[in-house]
mmCIF file of C-alpha atoms in Angstrom:
data_model
loop_
_atom_site.group_PDB
_atom_site.id
_atom_site.type_symbol
_atom_site.label_atom_id
_atom_site.label_comp_id
_atom_site.label_asym_id
_atom_site.label_seq_id
_atom_site.Cartn_x
_atom_site.Cartn_y
_atom_site.Cartn_z
ATOM 1 C CA UNK A 12 20.154 11.368 -15.160
ATOM 2 C CA UNK A 13 21.776 8.193 -13.987
ATOM 3 C CA UNK A 14 21.403 5.588 -16.730
ATOM 4 C CA UNK A 15 20.651 1.870 -16.810
ATOM 5 C CA UNK A 16 23.663 -0.121 -15.641
ATOM 6 C CA UNK A 17 24.955 2.554 -13.242
ATOM 7 C CA UNK A 18 25.345 1.972 -9.517
ATOM 8 C CA UNK A 19 22.495 3.452 -7.502
ATOM 9 C CA UNK A 20 23.462 6.058 -4.891
ATOM 10 C CA UNK A 21 22.594 5.011 -1.338
ATOM 11 C CA UNK A 22 20.349 7.130 0.850
ATOM 12 C CA UNK A 23 18.462 7.275 4.104
ATOM 13 C CA UNK A 24 15.429 9.572 4.142
ATOM 14 C CA UNK A 25 12.509 10.226 6.449
ATOM 15 C CA UNK A 26 9.202 9.027 5.144
ATOM 16 C CA UNK A 27 5.658 8.387 6.177
ATOM 17 C CA UNK A 28 3.151 5.617 5.591
ATOM 18 C CA UNK A 29 -0.225 5.229 7.303
ATOM 19 C CA UNK A 30 0.506 8.386 9.297
ATOM 20 C CA UNK A 31 3.640 6.862 10.869
ATOM 21 C CA UNK A 32 7.032 8.515 10.244
ATOM 22 C CA UNK A 33 10.228 6.465 10.022
ATOM 23 C CA UNK A 34 13.536 6.382 8.169
ATOM 24 C CA UNK A 35 13.911 4.433 4.921
ATOM 25 C CA UNK A 36 17.384 3.222 4.020
ATOM 26 C CA UNK A 37 18.105 1.838 0.566
ATOM 27 C CA UNK A 38 21.093 -0.180 1.799
ATOM 28 C CA UNK A 39 18.974 -2.139 4.273
ATOM 29 C CA UNK A 40 16.448 -3.118 1.628
ATOM 30 C CA UNK A 41 19.011 -4.148 -0.983
ATOM 31 C CA UNK A 42 21.116 -5.992 1.595
ATOM 32 C CA UNK A 43 18.014 -8.055 2.394
ATOM 33 C CA UNK A 44 17.971 -9.148 -1.266
ATOM 34 C CA UNK A 45 15.022 -7.022 -2.334
ATOM 35 C CA UNK A 46 14.785 -4.875 -5.439
ATOM 36 C CA UNK A 47 13.647 -1.259 -5.186
ATOM 37 C CA UNK A 48 11.266 0.828 -7.256
ATOM 38 C CA UNK A 49 11.916 4.523 -6.639
ATOM 39 C CA UNK A 50 9.262 6.899 -7.969
ATOM 40 C CA UNK A 51 10.356 10.541 -7.889
ATOM 41 C CA UNK A 52 8.100 13.569 -8.240
ATOM 42 C CA UNK A 53 8.570 17.294 -7.468
ATOM 43 C CA UNK A 54 5.851 18.044 -4.929
ATOM 44 C CA UNK A 55 2.676 16.516 -3.562
ATOM 45 C CA UNK A 56 -0.716 17.020 -5.225
ATOM 46 C CA UNK A 57 0.569 17.111 -8.829
ATOM 47 C CA UNK A 58 -2.400 15.406 -10.506
ATOM 48 C CA UNK A 59 -0.438 13.648 -13.258
ATOM 49 C CA UNK A 60 1.673 11.770 -10.702
ATOM 50 C CA UNK A 61 -1.039 10.543 -8.339
ATOM 51 C CA UNK A 62 -2.397 7.668 -10.501
ATOM 52 C CA UNK A 63 0.992 5.909 -10.662
ATOM 53 C CA UNK A 64 1.535 6.333 -6.919
ATOM 54 C CA UNK A 65 -1.890 4.870 -6.162
ATOM 55 C CA UNK A 66 -1.372 1.961 -8.586
ATOM 56 C CA UNK A 67 2.099 1.138 -7.237
ATOM 57 C CA UNK A 68 0.441 0.289 -3.926
ATOM 58 C CA UNK A 69 -0.572 -3.038 -5.499
ATOM 59 C CA UNK A 70 3.077 -4.120 -5.286
ATOM 60 C CA UNK A 71 3.437 -3.494 -1.546
ATOM 61 C CA UNK A 72 2.707 -7.066 -0.456
ATOM 62 C CA UNK A 73 5.797 -8.471 -2.183
ATOM 63 C CA UNK A 74 8.663 -9.722 -0.002
ATOM 64 C CA UNK A 75 11.201 -9.196 -2.794
ATOM 65 C CA UNK A 76 10.457 -5.531 -3.541
ATOM 66 C CA UNK A 77 10.245 -2.135 -1.860
ATOM 67 C CA UNK A 78 8.268 0.665 -3.506
ATOM 68 C CA UNK A 79 8.930 4.212 -2.387
ATOM 69 C CA UNK A 80 7.924 7.634 -3.730
ATOM 70 C CA UNK A 81 10.225 10.585 -3.098
ATOM 71 C CA UNK A 82 9.656 14.330 -3.381
ATOM 72 C CA UNK A 83 10.873 17.567 -1.870
ATOM 73 C CA UNK A 84 7.780 18.042 0.297
ATOM 74 C CA UNK A 85 7.674 17.637 4.073
ATOM 75 C CA UNK A 86 6.286 14.674 5.966
ATOM 76 C CA UNK A 87 3.326 16.848 6.941
ATOM 77 C CA UNK A 88 2.425 17.481 3.299
ATOM 78 C CA UNK A 89 3.049 13.794 2.494
ATOM 79 C CA UNK A 90 0.670 12.707 5.235
ATOM 80 C CA UNK A 91 -2.148 14.889 3.894
ATOM 81 C CA UNK A 92 -1.435 13.867 0.293
ATOM 82 C CA UNK A 93 -1.456 10.142 1.109
ATOM 83 C CA UNK A 94 -4.605 10.422 3.197
ATOM 84 C CA UNK A 95 -6.642 12.455 0.718
ATOM 85 C CA UNK A 96 -5.496 10.570 -2.409
ATOM 86 C CA UNK A 97 -5.455 6.980 -1.014
ATOM 87 C CA UNK A 98 -1.715 6.516 -1.540
ATOM 88 C CA UNK A 99 -0.461 3.478 0.367
ATOM 89 C CA UNK A 100 3.234 3.451 -0.540
ATOM 90 C CA UNK A 101 5.750 5.220 1.713
ATOM 91 C CA UNK A 102 6.299 8.853 0.742
ATOM 92 C CA UNK A 103 9.864 9.964 1.457
ATOM 93 C CA UNK A 104 11.032 13.525 1.986
ATOM 94 C CA UNK A 105 14.145 14.842 0.216
ATOM 95 C CA UNK A 106 13.636 18.432 1.379
ATOM 96 C CA UNK A 107 16.784 19.908 -0.150
ATOM 97 C CA UNK A 108 16.870 17.541 -3.172
ATOM 98 C CA UNK A 109 20.308 16.251 -2.205
ATOM 99 C CA UNK A 110 19.401 12.661 -3.072
ATOM 100 C CA UNK A 111 17.626 13.760 -6.263
ATOM 101 C CA UNK A 112 20.850 15.570 -7.144
ATOM 102 C CA UNK A 113 22.820 12.340 -6.600
ATOM 103 C CA UNK A 114 20.464 10.678 -9.116
ATOM 104 C CA UNK A 115 20.885 13.738 -11.408
ATOM 105 C CA UNK A 116 17.162 14.501 -11.645
ATOM 106 C CA UNK A 117 16.840 18.009 -10.185
ATOM 107 C CA UNK A 118 14.765 20.751 -11.832
ATOM 108 C CA UNK A 119 16.451 24.103 -11.773
ATOM 109 C CA UNK A 120 13.019 25.722 -11.771
ATOM 110 C CA UNK A 121 9.586 24.142 -11.480
ATOM 111 C CA UNK A 122 6.815 26.751 -11.362
ATOM 112 C CA UNK A 123 8.920 29.064 -9.218
ATOM 113 C CA UNK A 124 10.393 26.309 -7.042
ATOM 114 C CA UNK A 125 14.131 25.789 -7.358
ATOM 115 C CA UNK A 126 15.869 22.501 -6.746
ATOM 116 C CA UNK A 127 12.969 20.029 -6.775
ATOM 117 C CA UNK A 128 13.094 16.511 -8.241
ATOM 118 C CA UNK A 129 11.906 15.767 -11.745
ATOM 119 C CA UNK A 130 9.343 13.076 -12.354
ATOM 120 C CA UNK A 131 11.460 9.900 -12.568
ATOM 121 C CA UNK A 132 11.427 6.178 -11.939
ATOM 122 C CA UNK A 133 14.283 3.811 -11.152
ATOM 123 C CA UNK A 134 14.381 0.050 -10.664
ATOM 124 C CA UNK A 135 17.393 -0.958 -8.577
ATOM 125 C CA UNK A 136 18.380 -4.610 -8.316
ATOM 126 C CA UNK A 137 19.793 -6.169 -5.098
ATOM 127 C CA UNK A 138 23.337 -5.680 -6.492
ATOM 128 C CA UNK A 139 22.819 -1.883 -6.597
ATOM 129 C CA UNK A 140 22.561 -1.778 -10.405
ATOM 130 C CA UNK A 141 19.955 0.459 -11.979
ATOM 131 C CA UNK A 142 17.966 -1.757 -14.338
ATOM 132 C CA UNK A 143 15.425 0.852 -15.423
ATOM 133 C CA UNK A 144 15.743 4.625 -15.531
ATOM 134 C CA UNK A 145 13.133 7.060 -16.813
ATOM 135 C CA UNK A 146 12.514 10.779 -16.273
ATOM 136 C CA UNK A 147 10.457 13.625 -17.676
ATOM 137 C CA UNK A 148 10.890 17.374 -17.654
ATOM 138 C CA UNK A 149 7.185 17.819 -18.374
ATOM 139 C CA UNK A 150 5.432 17.069 -15.114
ATOM 140 C CA UNK A 151 1.997 18.323 -16.025
ATOM 141 C CA UNK A 152 1.444 16.152 -19.114
ATOM 142 C CA UNK A 153 0.616 12.473 -18.846
ATOM 143 C CA UNK A 154 3.260 10.300 -20.525
ATOM 144 C CA UNK A 155 2.099 8.129 -23.444
ATOM 145 C CA UNK A 156 2.111 5.154 -21.070
ATOM 146 C CA UNK A 157 2.465 4.830 -17.326
ATOM 147 C CA UNK A 158 6.023 4.759 -16.013
ATOM 148 C CA UNK A 159 4.966 1.563 -14.285
ATOM 149 C CA UNK A 160 4.947 -0.284 -17.642
ATOM 150 C CA UNK A 161 8.731 -0.024 -18.027
ATOM 151 C CA UNK A 162 9.199 -0.616 -14.313
ATOM 152 C CA UNK A 163 7.107 -3.817 -14.434
ATOM 153 C CA UNK A 164 9.161 -5.133 -17.353
ATOM 154 C CA UNK A 165 12.440 -4.401 -15.542
ATOM 155 C CA UNK A 166 11.158 -5.872 -12.273
ATOM 156 C CA UNK A 167 10.075 -9.050 -14.074
ATOM 157 C CA UNK A 168 13.660 -9.490 -15.303
ATOM 158 C CA UNK A 169 15.275 -8.570 -11.968
ATOM 159 C CA UNK A 170 12.993 -10.753 -9.855
ATOM 160 C CA UNK A 171 12.918 -13.524 -12.476
ATOM 161 C CA UNK A 172 9.148 -13.753 -12.227
ATOM 162 C CA UNK A 173 6.343 -12.044 -14.128
ATOM 163 C CA UNK A 174 5.273 -8.810 -12.446
ATOM 164 C CA UNK A 175 1.691 -7.937 -13.260
ATOM 165 C CA UNK A 176 1.137 -4.315 -14.180
ATOM 166 C CA UNK A 177 -1.199 -2.717 -11.636
ATOM 167 C CA UNK A 178 -4.318 -0.960 -12.833
ATOM 168 C CA UNK A 179 -3.550 2.724 -13.095
ATOM 169 C CA UNK A 180 -6.626 4.806 -12.155
ATOM 170 C CA UNK A 181 -7.835 7.422 -14.648
#
């Protein structure tokens, strides 16, 4: 996994939000001076991941931050997942896990699926530096605390303002 202090790999991926597909480019967001929170997960409908994705929607109104979730599922699956689980953040599709591979977070085998992303979170500052990096090989067990706790701490430092931790649904 790419560690804190490393340079974040750039990417452009298709994604969907509110039923509307578009491309999401990390370079454009960072060039505009925003930080990025990238939440990776293997496939849609993994129950341990959904609460963090729902909670991260509370950070969408910020002008200084983009919040994206990325998995190996298609935009069609993402659309259904977002709609049925009330996920408001853009869900990006890395179908062949090429970007996950660039971040060094690819599972060799996840329940019979090869080459899918691990559960991971990265905070990237506007200078392309990873300020927070976390991942887990165990996707079906809740971590001791939400990945958003570490992300909120890193974002507070990057954005030089307190970032309130969103309420993570049970």
